[in-house]
Coordinates of C-alpha atoms in Angstrom, one line a residue:
Chain A
X1 CA -32.7 -37.2 -24.7
X2 CA -28.8 -36.8 -23.5
X3 CA -28.0 -36.2 -27.2
X4 CA -29.8 -32.9 -26.9
X5 CA -27.3 -32.4 -24.1
X6 CA -24.6 -33.6 -26.6
X7 CA -25.5 -31.1 -28.9
X8 CA -26.0 -28.4 -26.4
X9 CA -22.6 -28.8 -24.5
X10 CA -21.5 -28.4 -28.5
X11 CA -23.1 -25.6 -29.6
X12 CA -21.9 -24.1 -25.8
X13 CA -18.5 -24.7 -26.5
X14 CA -17.9 -23.3 -30.0
X15 CA -20.1 -20.1 -28.9
X16 CA -17.5 -19.8 -26.3
X17 CA -14.8 -20.4 -28.8
X18 CA -16.0 -17.2 -30.6
X19 CA -15.6 -14.9 -27.8
X20 CA -19.1 -14.8 -26.5
X21 CA -19.3 -14.2 -23.2
X22 CA -20.2 -16.8 -20.7
X23 CA -23.5 -15.8 -19.0
X24 CA -25.3 -15.7 -22.3
X25 CA -23.4 -18.7 -24.0
X26 CA -24.2 -20.5 -21.2
X27 CA -27.4 -19.7 -20.3
X28 CA -29.2 -18.9 -23.9
X29 CA -28.2 -22.8 -24.6
X30 CA -29.6 -23.8 -21.0
X31 CA -32.9 -21.7 -22.0
X32 CA -33.5 -23.2 -25.5
X33 CA -32.3 -26.7 -24.6
X34 CA -34.8 -26.4 -21.8
X35 CA -37.4 -25.6 -23.1
X36 CA -36.7 -28.7 -26.1
X37 CA -36.3 -31.3 -23.6
X38 CA -39.7 -29.3 -21.4
X39 CA -41.5 -27.0 -21.9
X40 CA -40.9 -23.4 -22.7
X41 CA -43.7 -22.1 -20.0
X42 CA -41.8 -24.0 -17.4
X43 CA -38.5 -22.7 -18.5
X44 CA -39.5 -19.7 -17.8
X45 CA -40.8 -20.0 -14.7
X46 CA -38.0 -21.7 -13.4
X47 CA -35.2 -19.6 -15.2
X48 CA -37.0 -16.3 -12.6
X49 CA -37.0 -18.4 -10.0
X50 CA -33.4 -19.3 -10.3
X51 CA -32.8 -15.5 -10.8
X52 CA -34.7 -14.5 -7.4
X53 CA -32.7 -16.8 -5.9
X54 CA -29.5 -16.3 -6.9
X55 CA -30.5 -12.8 -6.4
X56 CA -31.2 -13.6 -2.8
X57 CA -28.2 -15.6 -2.1
X58 CA -26.8 -14.8 1.4
X59 CA -23.7 -17.3 0.9
X60 CA -22.6 -15.3 -3.0
X61 CA -23.0 -11.5 -1.0
X62 CA -20.0 -12.3 0.9
X63 CA -17.7 -12.2 -2.6
X64 CA -18.4 -8.5 -3.5
X65 CA -18.0 -7.5 -0.2
X66 CA -14.1 -9.7 0.0
X67 CA -13.4 -7.7 -3.4
X68 CA -14.0 -4.5 -2.1
X69 CA -12.5 -4.9 1.2
X70 CA -9.3 -6.3 -1.0
X71 CA -10.5 -2.7 -3.2
X72 CA -10.1 -1.1 -0.3
X73 CA -6.8 -1.7 0.9
X74 CA -5.8 -1.5 -2.8
X75 CA -7.0 2.2 -3.4
X76 CA -6.2 3.8 -0.1
X77 CA -2.1 2.0 0.2
X78 CA -2.4 0.3 4.0
X79 CA -0.7 -2.7 2.9
X80 CA 2.3 -0.5 2.9
X81 CA 2.9 -0.9 6.6
X82 CA 2.8 -4.7 6.3
X83 CA 5.7 -4.7 3.8
X84 CA 7.7 -2.3 6.2
X85 CA 7.7 -5.0 8.9
X86 CA 8.0 -8.4 6.8
X87 CA 11.2 -6.8 5.4
X88 CA 12.6 -5.7 8.6
X89 CA 12.6 -9.2 10.1
X90 CA 13.3 -11.6 6.4
X91 CA 15.2 -8.7 4.5
X92 CA 18.8 -10.3 6.4
X93 CA 18.6 -13.2 3.7
X94 CA 19.0 -14.6 -0.3
X95 CA 16.5 -12.2 -1.8
X96 CA 15.0 -10.7 1.3
X97 CA 12.8 -8.9 -0.3
X98 CA 11.7 -11.5 -2.4
X99 CA 11.2 -13.5 0.5
X100 CA 9.8 -10.7 2.3
X101 CA 7.2 -9.4 -1.2
X102 CA 5.2 -13.5 -0.9
X103 CA 5.1 -13.4 2.7
X104 CA 3.4 -9.7 3.2
X105 CA 1.7 -11.3 -0.8
X106 CA 0.1 -14.5 2.1
X107 CA -0.8 -12.4 4.5
X108 CA -2.2 -9.7 2.3
X109 CA -4.0 -12.4 0.8
X110 CA -6.0 -13.5 4.4
X111 CA -7.3 -9.8 4.6
X112 CA -8.9 -10.4 1.2
X113 CA -10.4 -13.2 -1.2
X114 CA -9.2 -11.2 -5.0
X115 CA -6.1 -12.2 -6.0
X116 CA -5.5 -9.5 -8.6
X117 CA -6.4 -6.9 -5.7
X118 CA -3.8 -8.4 -3.7
X119 CA -1.0 -8.3 -6.9
X120 CA -1.9 -5.1 -7.8
X121 CA -1.5 -3.3 -4.0
X122 CA 1.4 -5.3 -3.7
X123 CA 3.1 -4.8 -7.0
X124 CA 3.0 -0.9 -6.0
X125 CA 4.8 -1.1 -3.1
X126 CA 7.1 -3.8 -3.8
X127 CA 8.1 -2.4 -7.6
X128 CA 10.2 0.5 -6.1
X129 CA 11.8 -1.0 -3.3
X130 CA 13.1 -4.3 -5.4
X131 CA 14.2 -1.5 -8.9
X132 CA 16.3 0.4 -5.4
X133 CA 18.2 -3.2 -5.1
X134 CA 18.8 -3.8 -8.3
X135 CA 16.8 -7.1 -7.9
X136 CA 16.5 -9.1 -11.0
X137 CA 13.7 -7.8 -12.9
X138 CA 11.8 -11.4 -14.5
X139 CA 11.8 -13.0 -10.9
X140 CA 10.8 -10.3 -8.9
X141 CA 7.7 -9.5 -11.4
X142 CA 7.6 -13.6 -11.7
X143 CA 7.4 -13.5 -7.8
X144 CA 4.9 -11.3 -6.9
X145 CA 2.5 -11.8 -10.0
X146 CA 2.5 -15.4 -8.2
X147 CA 2.6 -14.7 -5.4
X148 CA -0.9 -13.0 -5.7
X149 CA -1.9 -16.9 -6.5
X150 CA -1.9 -16.9 -2.1
X151 CA -5.1 -14.4 -1.8
X152 CA -7.5 -17.3 -3.3
X153 CA -6.1 -19.9 -1.3
X154 CA -6.1 -19.1 1.6
X155 CA -8.8 -17.2 3.6
X156 CA -10.6 -15.9 3.0
X157 CA -11.4 -16.7 -0.7
X158 CA -13.0 -15.8 -3.7
X159 CA -12.8 -18.8 -5.1
X160 CA -13.6 -21.1 -2.2
X161 CA -17.0 -19.5 -1.6
X162 CA -17.5 -19.7 -5.7
X163 CA -17.5 -22.8 -5.6
X164 CA -19.2 -23.3 -2.2
X165 CA -22.3 -22.0 -4.1
X166 CA -21.9 -24.0 -6.4
X167 CA -22.2 -27.4 -4.7
X168 CA -23.5 -26.7 -2.0
X169 CA -19.9 -27.2 0.2
X170 CA -19.3 -25.6 3.6
X171 CA -17.1 -22.6 2.6
X172 CA -16.3 -22.8 6.4
X173 CA -14.9 -25.6 4.9
X174 CA -12.9 -25.2 2.3
X175 CA -11.8 -22.0 3.9
X176 CA -9.7 -24.2 6.0
X177 CA -8.5 -26.6 3.8
X178 CA -6.4 -24.1 2.2
X179 CA -4.8 -23.5 4.9
X180 CA -1.7 -25.8 5.2
X181 CA -1.9 -26.0 0.9
X182 CA -1.7 -21.8 1.1
X183 CA 0.9 -21.8 3.6
X184 CA 3.2 -25.1 1.7
X185 CA 2.8 -22.5 -1.5
X186 CA 4.1 -19.9 0.3
X187 CA 6.8 -21.7 1.5
X188 CA 7.7 -23.2 -1.9
X189 CA 8.0 -20.0 -3.3
X190 CA 10.1 -18.5 -1.0
X191 CA 11.9 -21.5 -0.9
X192 CA 12.7 -21.3 -4.6
X193 CA 13.3 -17.5 -4.0
X194 CA 16.0 -17.8 -1.8
X195 CA 17.5 -19.7 -3.5
X196 CA 17.9 -18.8 -6.7
X197 CA 19.6 -15.8 -5.4
X198 CA 21.8 -18.0 -3.2
X199 CA 22.9 -19.9 -6.1
X200 CA 23.4 -16.1 -7.9
X201 CA 23.8 -13.4 -5.5
X202 CA 23.3 -10.7 -8.9
X203 CA 19.6 -11.9 -9.0
X204 CA 19.0 -10.2 -5.5
X205 CA 20.8 -8.9 -3.1
X206 CA 20.9 -9.2 0.7
X207 CA 18.7 -6.3 2.0
X208 CA 19.9 -3.6 4.8
X209 CA 20.6 -5.2 8.2
X210 CA 17.6 -3.9 11.7
X211 CA 18.1 -3.9 14.9
X212 CA 16.0 -5.8 17.1
X213 CA 14.4 -2.5 18.0
X214 CA 13.7 -1.4 14.6
X215 CA 12.0 -4.9 13.8
X216 CA 10.0 -4.4 17.0
X217 CA 9.0 -1.6 16.4
X218 CA 7.6 -2.3 12.6
X219 CA 4.8 -4.3 14.6
X220 CA 3.1 -0.6 15.4
X221 CA 2.6 -0.1 12.2
X222 CA 0.4 -3.4 11.2
X223 CA -1.9 -3.4 14.1
X224 CA -4.7 -2.6 11.5
X225 CA -4.3 -5.6 9.3
X226 CA -3.5 -7.9 12.0
X227 CA -7.1 -6.9 13.5
X228 CA -8.8 -7.5 10.4
X229 CA -7.2 -10.6 9.7
X230 CA -7.9 -11.7 14.0
X231 CA -11.8 -10.5 13.4
X232 CA -12.7 -11.7 9.6
X233 CA -10.8 -15.4 10.5
X234 CA -11.3 -15.4 14.0
X235 CA -14.8 -14.3 14.3
X236 CA -15.5 -16.5 11.4
X237 CA -14.3 -19.9 13.8
X238 CA -14.4 -18.5 16.8
X239 CA -18.9 -18.8 16.6
X240 CA -19.1 -15.2 16.5
X241 CA -20.1 -14.5 12.8
X242 CA -21.6 -16.7 9.6
X243 CA -18.5 -15.5 6.4
X244 CA -21.1 -13.8 5.3
X245 CA -21.3 -11.7 8.0
X246 CA -17.2 -11.6 8.8
X247 CA -16.9 -9.8 5.3
X248 CA -18.9 -7.0 5.8
X249 CA -17.1 -6.2 9.1
X250 CA -13.9 -7.3 7.3
X251 CA -14.9 -4.0 4.9
X252 CA -15.9 -1.4 8.5
X253 CA -12.7 -2.4 9.7
X254 CA -10.8 -0.9 7.0
X255 CA -12.9 1.5 5.9
X256 CA -12.1 1.9 10.1
X257 CA -8.7 1.4 9.7
X258 CA -8.2 4.0 6.9
X259 CA -10.2 6.7 8.4
X260 CA -8.0 6.1 11.3
X261 CA -4.6 6.1 9.4
X262 CA -6.1 9.1 7.5
X263 CA -5.5 7.6 4.7
X264 CA -9.8 7.3 4.0
X265 CA -11.2 9.2 0.6
X266 CA -14.8 9.5 -0.6
X267 CA -12.6 8.5 -4.3
X268 CA -11.3 6.0 -3.4
X269 CA -13.7 4.5 -1.6
X270 CA -16.1 5.2 -4.9
X271 CA -14.0 3.3 -7.4
X272 CA -13.5 1.0 -4.6
X273 CA -17.4 0.3 -5.1
X274 CA -17.9 0.7 -8.6
X275 CA -14.9 -1.4 -9.2
X276 CA -16.7 -4.1 -7.2
X277 CA -20.3 -3.1 -8.8
X278 CA -19.0 -5.2 -12.4
X279 CA -17.4 -7.6 -10.4
X280 CA -20.4 -8.7 -8.5
X281 CA -22.8 -8.2 -11.3
X282 CA -20.4 -10.7 -13.5
X283 CA -20.5 -13.4 -10.6
X284 CA -24.1 -13.5 -10.5
X285 CA -23.9 -14.0 -13.8
X286 CA -22.2 -16.3 -13.8
X287 CA -23.4 -18.6 -11.0
X288 CA -27.6 -18.0 -12.8
X289 CA -26.2 -19.4 -16.3
X290 CA -24.4 -21.7 -14.2
X291 CA -27.0 -23.4 -11.9
X292 CA -29.5 -23.2 -16.0
X293 CA -27.1 -25.5 -17.4
X294 CA -27.0 -27.9 -14.3
X295 CA -30.7 -28.3 -15.3
X296 CA -30.4 -28.1 -18.9
X297 CA -27.5 -32.3 -18.0
X298 CA -29.6 -33.1 -15.4
X299 CA -33.2 -32.8 -17.5
X300 CA -31.9 -34.3 -20.4
X301 CA -29.8 -36.8 -18.4
X302 CA -25.9 -35.9 -19.9
X303 CA -25.2 -35.6 -16.4
X304 CA -26.2 -39.1 -16.5
X305 CA -24.4 -39.7 -19.5
X306 CA -21.1 -38.4 -18.5
X307 CA -21.0 -40.3 -15.0
X308 CA -22.2 -43.9 -17.0
X309 CA -19.2 -42.6 -19.7
X310 CA -16.4 -42.5 -16.7
X311 CA -17.9 -45.7 -15.9
X312 CA -17.3 -47.8 -18.9
X313 CA -14.2 -46.1 -19.4
X314 CA -13.5 -47.6 -15.6
X315 CA -11.2 -45.0 -15.7
X316 CA -9.0 -44.7 -12.0
X317 CA -9.8 -42.5 -9.7
X318 CA -6.1 -40.4 -10.6
X319 CA -6.9 -41.0 -14.3
X320 CA -9.7 -38.8 -13.8
X321 CA -8.1 -36.0 -11.9
X322 CA -5.3 -36.3 -14.6
X323 CA -7.8 -35.3 -17.2
X324 CA -9.4 -32.6 -15.3
X325 CA -6.0 -31.1 -14.5
X326 CA -5.2 -31.2 -18.1
X327 CA -8.6 -29.4 -19.3
X328 CA -8.3 -27.2 -16.3
X329 CA -4.8 -26.3 -17.6
X330 CA -6.1 -26.2 -21.8
X331 CA -9.2 -23.9 -20.0
X332 CA -6.9 -21.4 -18.0
X333 CA -5.2 -20.4 -21.1
X334 CA -8.4 -18.8 -22.0
X335 CA -10.8 -18.1 -19.0
X336 CA -10.2 -16.5 -15.7
X337 CA -11.4 -18.6 -12.2
X338 CA -15.0 -18.2 -12.1
X339 CA -14.8 -18.8 -15.7
X340 CA -13.3 -21.9 -15.7
X341 CA -15.3 -22.7 -13.1
X342 CA -18.5 -22.4 -14.0
X343 CA -17.7 -23.9 -17.1
X344 CA -16.1 -27.6 -15.7
X345 CA -18.0 -27.9 -12.3
X346 CA -21.5 -29.2 -13.0
X347 CA -20.2 -31.1 -15.3
X348 CA -17.1 -32.6 -13.5
X349 CA -18.8 -32.4 -9.8
X350 CA -21.5 -36.1 -10.8
X351 CA -18.5 -37.7 -11.9
X352 CA -16.1 -36.7 -8.1
X353 CA -19.6 -38.0 -6.6
X354 CA -19.4 -41.0 -8.5
X355 CA -15.5 -42.1 -7.2
X356 CA -16.5 -41.1 -3.7
X357 CA -14.2 -38.1 -3.3
X358 CA -14.3 -35.3 -0.4
X359 CA -16.3 -32.2 -2.2
X360 CA -13.6 -29.7 -0.3
X361 CA -11.1 -32.1 -0.9
X362 CA -11.8 -31.6 -5.4
X363 CA -12.7 -27.9 -4.5
X364 CA -9.2 -27.1 -3.3
X365 CA -8.3 -29.1 -6.5
X366 CA -9.4 -26.4 -9.1
X367 CA -9.0 -23.5 -6.8
X368 CA -5.4 -24.3 -7.6
X369 CA -5.6 -25.9 -10.8
X370 CA -7.7 -22.3 -11.8
X371 CA -4.3 -20.8 -9.9
X372 CA -2.5 -22.2 -12.9
X373 CA -4.6 -20.6 -14.8
X374 CA -4.1 -16.9 -13.8
X375 CA -0.4 -17.4 -14.8
X376 CA -0.7 -18.8 -17.8
X377 CA -0.6 -17.2 -21.5
X378 CA -1.7 -15.4 -23.4
X379 CA -4.6 -14.3 -20.8
X380 CA -2.9 -15.1 -17.3
X381 CA -5.1 -12.7 -15.7
X382 CA -2.1 -11.9 -12.5
X383 CA 0.6 -10.9 -15.0
X384 CA -0.9 -8.7 -16.6
X385 CA -2.1 -7.2 -13.3
X386 CA 1.1 -7.6 -13.1
X387 CA 2.3 -6.1 -16.3
X388 CA 0.2 -2.9 -15.0
X389 CA 2.0 -1.7 -12.2
X390 CA 5.4 -2.7 -14.0
X391 CA 5.1 -1.3 -17.6
X392 CA 8.9 -1.2 -18.0
X393 CA 9.7 -4.8 -17.8
X394 CA 8.3 -7.0 -20.7
X395 CA 5.0 -9.0 -20.8
X396 CA 7.5 -12.2 -21.9
X397 CA 9.9 -11.8 -19.1
X398 CA 6.8 -11.9 -16.4
X399 CA 5.6 -15.5 -18.2
X400 CA 8.5 -16.9 -18.3
X401 CA 8.8 -15.0 -14.4
X402 CA 5.5 -17.3 -12.9
X403 CA 7.1 -20.2 -15.6
X404 CA 8.6 -22.1 -12.3
X405 CA 6.0 -20.8 -9.9
X406 CA 3.0 -22.8 -11.9
X407 CA 5.9 -26.3 -11.7
X408 CA 5.0 -25.4 -8.2
X409 CA 1.5 -25.7 -8.4
X410 CA 1.7 -28.5 -10.1
X411 CA 4.2 -30.5 -7.6
X412 CA 1.5 -29.1 -4.6
X413 CA -1.5 -31.0 -6.5
X414 CA 0.4 -33.5 -7.3
X415 CA 1.2 -33.4 -3.3
X416 CA -2.5 -33.1 -2.5
X417 CA -3.0 -36.5 -4.4
X418 CA -1.0 -38.1 -2.5
X419 CA -1.9 -37.1 0.7
X420 CA -5.6 -35.8 1.2
X421 CA -4.9 -35.1 4.5
X422 CA -2.7 -32.1 3.8
X423 CA -6.3 -30.6 2.5
X424 CA -8.7 -32.4 4.8
X425 CA -6.7 -32.8 8.6
X426 CA -7.9 -28.6 9.7
X427 CA -11.5 -29.2 8.4
X428 CA -11.6 -32.6 9.6
X429 CA -10.7 -31.1 13.3
X430 CA -11.3 -28.1 13.0
X431 CA -15.1 -29.0 11.9
X432 CA -17.0 -32.5 12.5
Chain B
X1 CA -4.8 6.1 -15.2
X2 CA -6.2 7.0 -18.2
X3 CA -9.9 5.2 -18.9
X4 CA -9.9 3.2 -21.4
X5 CA -13.6 2.1 -22.9
X6 CA -15.0 -1.0 -24.3
X7 CA -16.3 -1.1 -27.7
X8 CA -19.3 -2.1 -26.3
X9 CA -19.5 1.1 -24.6
X10 CA -22.1 3.7 -25.7
X11 CA -22.3 6.1 -22.5
X12 CA -22.5 8.8 -25.5
X13 CA -25.9 7.5 -25.5
X14 CA -29.1 8.1 -22.9
X15 CA -29.5 4.6 -22.7
X16 CA -25.9 4.7 -21.9
X17 CA -25.3 6.7 -19.6
X18 CA -29.0 5.4 -17.6
X19 CA -27.1 1.8 -18.0
X20 CA -23.6 3.6 -15.9
X21 CA -25.5 5.7 -13.2
X22 CA -27.7 2.5 -12.5
X23 CA -24.5 0.9 -12.1
X24 CA -22.9 3.6 -10.3
X25 CA -26.1 4.6 -7.8
X26 CA -26.5 1.0 -6.8
X27 CA -22.9 -0.5 -6.2
X28 CA -22.2 3.1 -3.9
X29 CA -26.3 2.8 -2.0
X30 CA -26.2 -1.2 -2.0
X31 CA -22.5 -2.2 -0.6
X32 CA -22.6 -0.1 2.1
X33 CA -26.6 -0.9 3.3
X34 CA -25.3 -3.7 2.9
X35 CA -21.8 -3.1 5.0
X36 CA -23.9 -1.3 7.5
X37 CA -26.2 -3.6 8.1
X38 CA -24.5 -6.7 8.3
X39 CA -22.3 -4.3 10.8
X40 CA -25.4 -3.6 12.7
X41 CA -26.7 -6.7 13.3
X42 CA -23.9 -8.2 14.0
X43 CA -23.4 -4.8 16.7
X44 CA -26.2 -5.5 18.1
X45 CA -26.3 -9.3 18.6
X46 CA -23.1 -9.6 20.3
X47 CA -23.0 -6.0 22.6
X48 CA -26.4 -5.8 23.1
X49 CA -27.5 -9.6 22.9
X50 CA -30.1 -10.4 20.6
X51 CA -30.1 -9.5 16.4
X52 CA -32.3 -8.3 14.0
X53 CA -35.0 -10.7 12.4
X54 CA -34.9 -7.7 9.0
X55 CA -31.7 -7.9 8.9
X56 CA -30.7 -10.2 6.1
X57 CA -33.5 -10.2 4.4
X58 CA -32.4 -6.2 3.9
X59 CA -29.3 -7.3 2.8
X60 CA -30.4 -10.2 0.3
X61 CA -32.9 -7.5 -1.3
X62 CA -29.7 -5.5 -1.7
X63 CA -27.8 -8.3 -3.5
X64 CA -30.8 -8.6 -6.1
X65 CA -30.7 -4.6 -6.5
X66 CA -27.3 -4.2 -6.9
X67 CA -26.2 -7.0 -9.3
X68 CA -29.5 -6.5 -11.7
X69 CA -28.9 -2.8 -11.5
X70 CA -25.0 -3.2 -12.7
X71 CA -26.1 -6.1 -14.7
X72 CA -25.7 -3.4 -18.1
X73 CA -23.8 -1.5 -17.2
X74 CA -21.3 -4.8 -17.0
X75 CA -21.8 -6.0 -20.7
X76 CA -21.4 -2.1 -21.6
X77 CA -17.8 -1.7 -20.5
X78 CA -16.7 -5.4 -21.6
X79 CA -16.8 -7.2 -18.2
X80 CA -18.4 -10.2 -18.4
X81 CA -16.1 -13.6 -18.7
X82 CA -15.3 -14.0 -22.1
X83 CA -12.3 -16.0 -24.6
X84 CA -12.0 -12.9 -26.2
X85 CA -8.4 -14.5 -26.9
X86 CA -9.5 -15.8 -30.6
X87 CA -12.2 -13.2 -30.9
X88 CA -8.8 -10.3 -31.0
X89 CA -7.2 -11.9 -33.4
X90 CA -10.3 -13.3 -36.0
X91 CA -11.0 -10.6 -38.9
X92 CA -13.7 -7.9 -38.1
X93 CA -16.6 -10.2 -40.8
X94 CA -15.6 -12.9 -37.8
X95 CA -15.8 -10.5 -34.9
X96 CA -19.3 -9.0 -36.3
X97 CA -20.3 -12.5 -36.4
X98 CA -19.3 -12.4 -32.7
X99 CA -21.0 -10.0 -31.6
X100 CA -24.6 -10.4 -33.3
X101 CA -24.5 -14.3 -31.5
X102 CA -23.7 -12.0 -28.7
X103 CA -26.6 -10.0 -28.6
X104 CA -28.6 -13.2 -29.7
X105 CA -27.9 -15.1 -26.5
X106 CA -27.9 -12.0 -25.1
X107 CA -31.8 -11.6 -25.8
X108 CA -33.0 -15.4 -25.5
X109 CA -31.6 -15.0 -21.4
X110 CA -32.6 -11.1 -20.3
X111 CA -35.2 -10.7 -23.1
X112 CA -37.2 -14.0 -21.5
X113 CA -36.2 -13.1 -18.2
X114 CA -38.5 -9.5 -18.6
X115 CA -40.6 -11.3 -20.3
X116 CA -41.4 -13.3 -17.4
X117 CA -40.7 -11.0 -15.0
X118 CA -43.9 -8.8 -16.2
X119 CA -46.0 -11.7 -16.1
X120 CA -44.1 -12.2 -12.2
X121 CA -45.0 -9.0 -11.3
X122 CA -48.7 -8.8 -13.1
X123 CA -49.4 -12.1 -9.7
X124 CA -47.9 -10.7 -7.3
X125 CA -49.7 -6.8 -7.8
X126 CA -52.8 -9.6 -7.4
X127 CA -51.8 -11.3 -4.7
X128 CA -50.7 -9.1 -2.7
X129 CA -47.3 -10.5 -2.6
X130 CA -44.3 -9.6 0.0
X131 CA -41.4 -10.6 1.5
X132 CA -41.1 -12.7 4.8
X133 CA -40.3 -10.4 7.3
X134 CA -40.7 -6.5 6.6
X135 CA -43.7 -7.3 4.8
X136 CA -42.4 -5.6 1.7
X137 CA -44.4 -5.8 -2.1
X138 CA -42.0 -7.8 -4.4
X139 CA -43.4 -6.0 -7.8
X140 CA -40.9 -3.6 -7.0
X141 CA -38.0 -6.0 -6.9
X142 CA -39.0 -8.0 -10.3
X143 CA -39.8 -4.1 -11.9
X144 CA -36.0 -3.6 -11.4
X145 CA -34.7 -6.4 -12.0
X146 CA -37.7 -6.2 -15.8
X147 CA -36.5 -3.1 -15.8
X148 CA -32.8 -3.8 -16.5
X149 CA -33.3 -6.1 -18.7
X150 CA -34.8 -4.0 -20.5
X151 CA -32.2 -1.0 -20.4
X152 CA -29.4 -3.8 -21.2
X153 CA -31.4 -5.1 -24.4
X154 CA -32.1 -1.6 -26.0
X155 CA -27.9 -1.4 -25.6
X156 CA -27.8 -4.8 -27.5
X157 CA -29.9 -3.5 -29.8
X158 CA -28.9 -0.6 -30.3
X159 CA -25.1 -1.3 -30.3
X160 CA -26.4 -4.1 -33.2
X161 CA -28.8 -0.7 -35.1
X162 CA -25.8 2.3 -35.3
X163 CA -22.8 1.6 -33.4
X164 CA -22.3 -2.4 -35.3
X165 CA -23.3 -1.0 -38.3
X166 CA -21.2 2.7 -37.9
X167 CA -17.2 1.6 -36.2
X168 CA -16.6 5.7 -36.0
X169 CA -19.5 5.6 -33.7
X170 CA -18.2 3.3 -31.1
X171 CA -16.6 4.4 -27.6
X172 CA -13.4 2.8 -28.4
X173 CA -10.2 5.0 -27.1

């Protein structure tokens, strides 16, 4: 029976490489495979049952709501005050504008789970400033495109919710697990920009000087986003509401703040709603078919065969993680984060269990690896979003600009593998 | 910004427009409904000391309607994730094969979902199956699922019969 699973996987890979959408390829292979392994009537019943269960999954509905929240921040432009404030505090160091933009992306990531919304918003705000102070194009575009990935590590993160739903892992623990790696990433990125600009000041000059009064007054413009962050994250960990409720409260918060700042328009809201509809339908499709594929692998015994194979090869967990990392880097050149996770987690998760790895830790590992995929050519979603916002910067310069950040992300992976407590300390401390 | 339509877009046809209208309606109604209901639930729970038992159900059903009503338009606008880097490099003939495989795969998934959904509706009507909290009949939700799958299947079939054979009718801009 495992052979049916094997043939199914080969056929699925052929379909994917030909360009058939992930949802359709996974769904059709799983349905045909399950009908060979079991019988058609039970497959049909399972199909509708899984479609209904996934479509009414209360945890899952926070993904579109967090994404809607990020899109509203983008469409209404309420994040511009955040950069003004950070720049007044950090702008006086070498590469100050870049350091400020990375920190702003990190803070922006704390109010949205969407990496591309973060890049689109920040690129729109920062690009004119970086141009005005004659910052190096490649360095600045690379910094913004890479800093956008902080949004999927720093909670709330669409990637963690997706992984949590897929593997039945606590979304609250995953959110907390992403905080320290997210801050470390942000520190690495800032240090790199500062160091490059210190060595060669022409890459990024020191910004204008601001008085303490101006700095303190700049905090006034950020009250809305600070309140939003405090409500969403504070609400989840203060036990006031679940992550799904937090996403709804966050949306209300964005609507309220943009309304007060007179930036709320029906057009902006409508565009954000329709855009979110695409993401919701796409994510639902891949989760539905991902579940079907997981059932197919389980019923045909392919999952067990895979685990047995790993056991037979006597791989160590480190070698397994190295192989997984290489697979993520290869697939990351062709797929975005959701596609990457749905194609890998049903296969890797049983092996993660076999090795006794912590599912929360592996979630962070998988999300950081997917983050590298967001930057790697030729797909590199964030690079394309950056190019849309700054069409005068050649694509090759942006890809060259993001390369050091990809290396830093790989270094972070090595770091969390050697010291898993970087990931697990906070969730273990806060949630027993 | 200039609006770009995908090669699968059939917005000029009735069925393409219907798919877009369904998407637009669902996104504008159900996302705001979910937000509103969650807001009311949180407000009542923390301010007035008690929430509603039906709020989670309303959100779940709204999400169900949202994701299904957006399915057809999401394919039409080529927003489902796929490895399109190789597809973009393929010659026209291979692209046609890929499109044909896409249609076959989608037909297996959504066709069977619609088929089984229809038989579920008969059963749901017969036993008067309803939701747990609000006691809403289940069949309208299953019917929406079937309707959305059928709209997608018609779009796929139309792409195969009309657009696929006549490049000039593709909605490429």
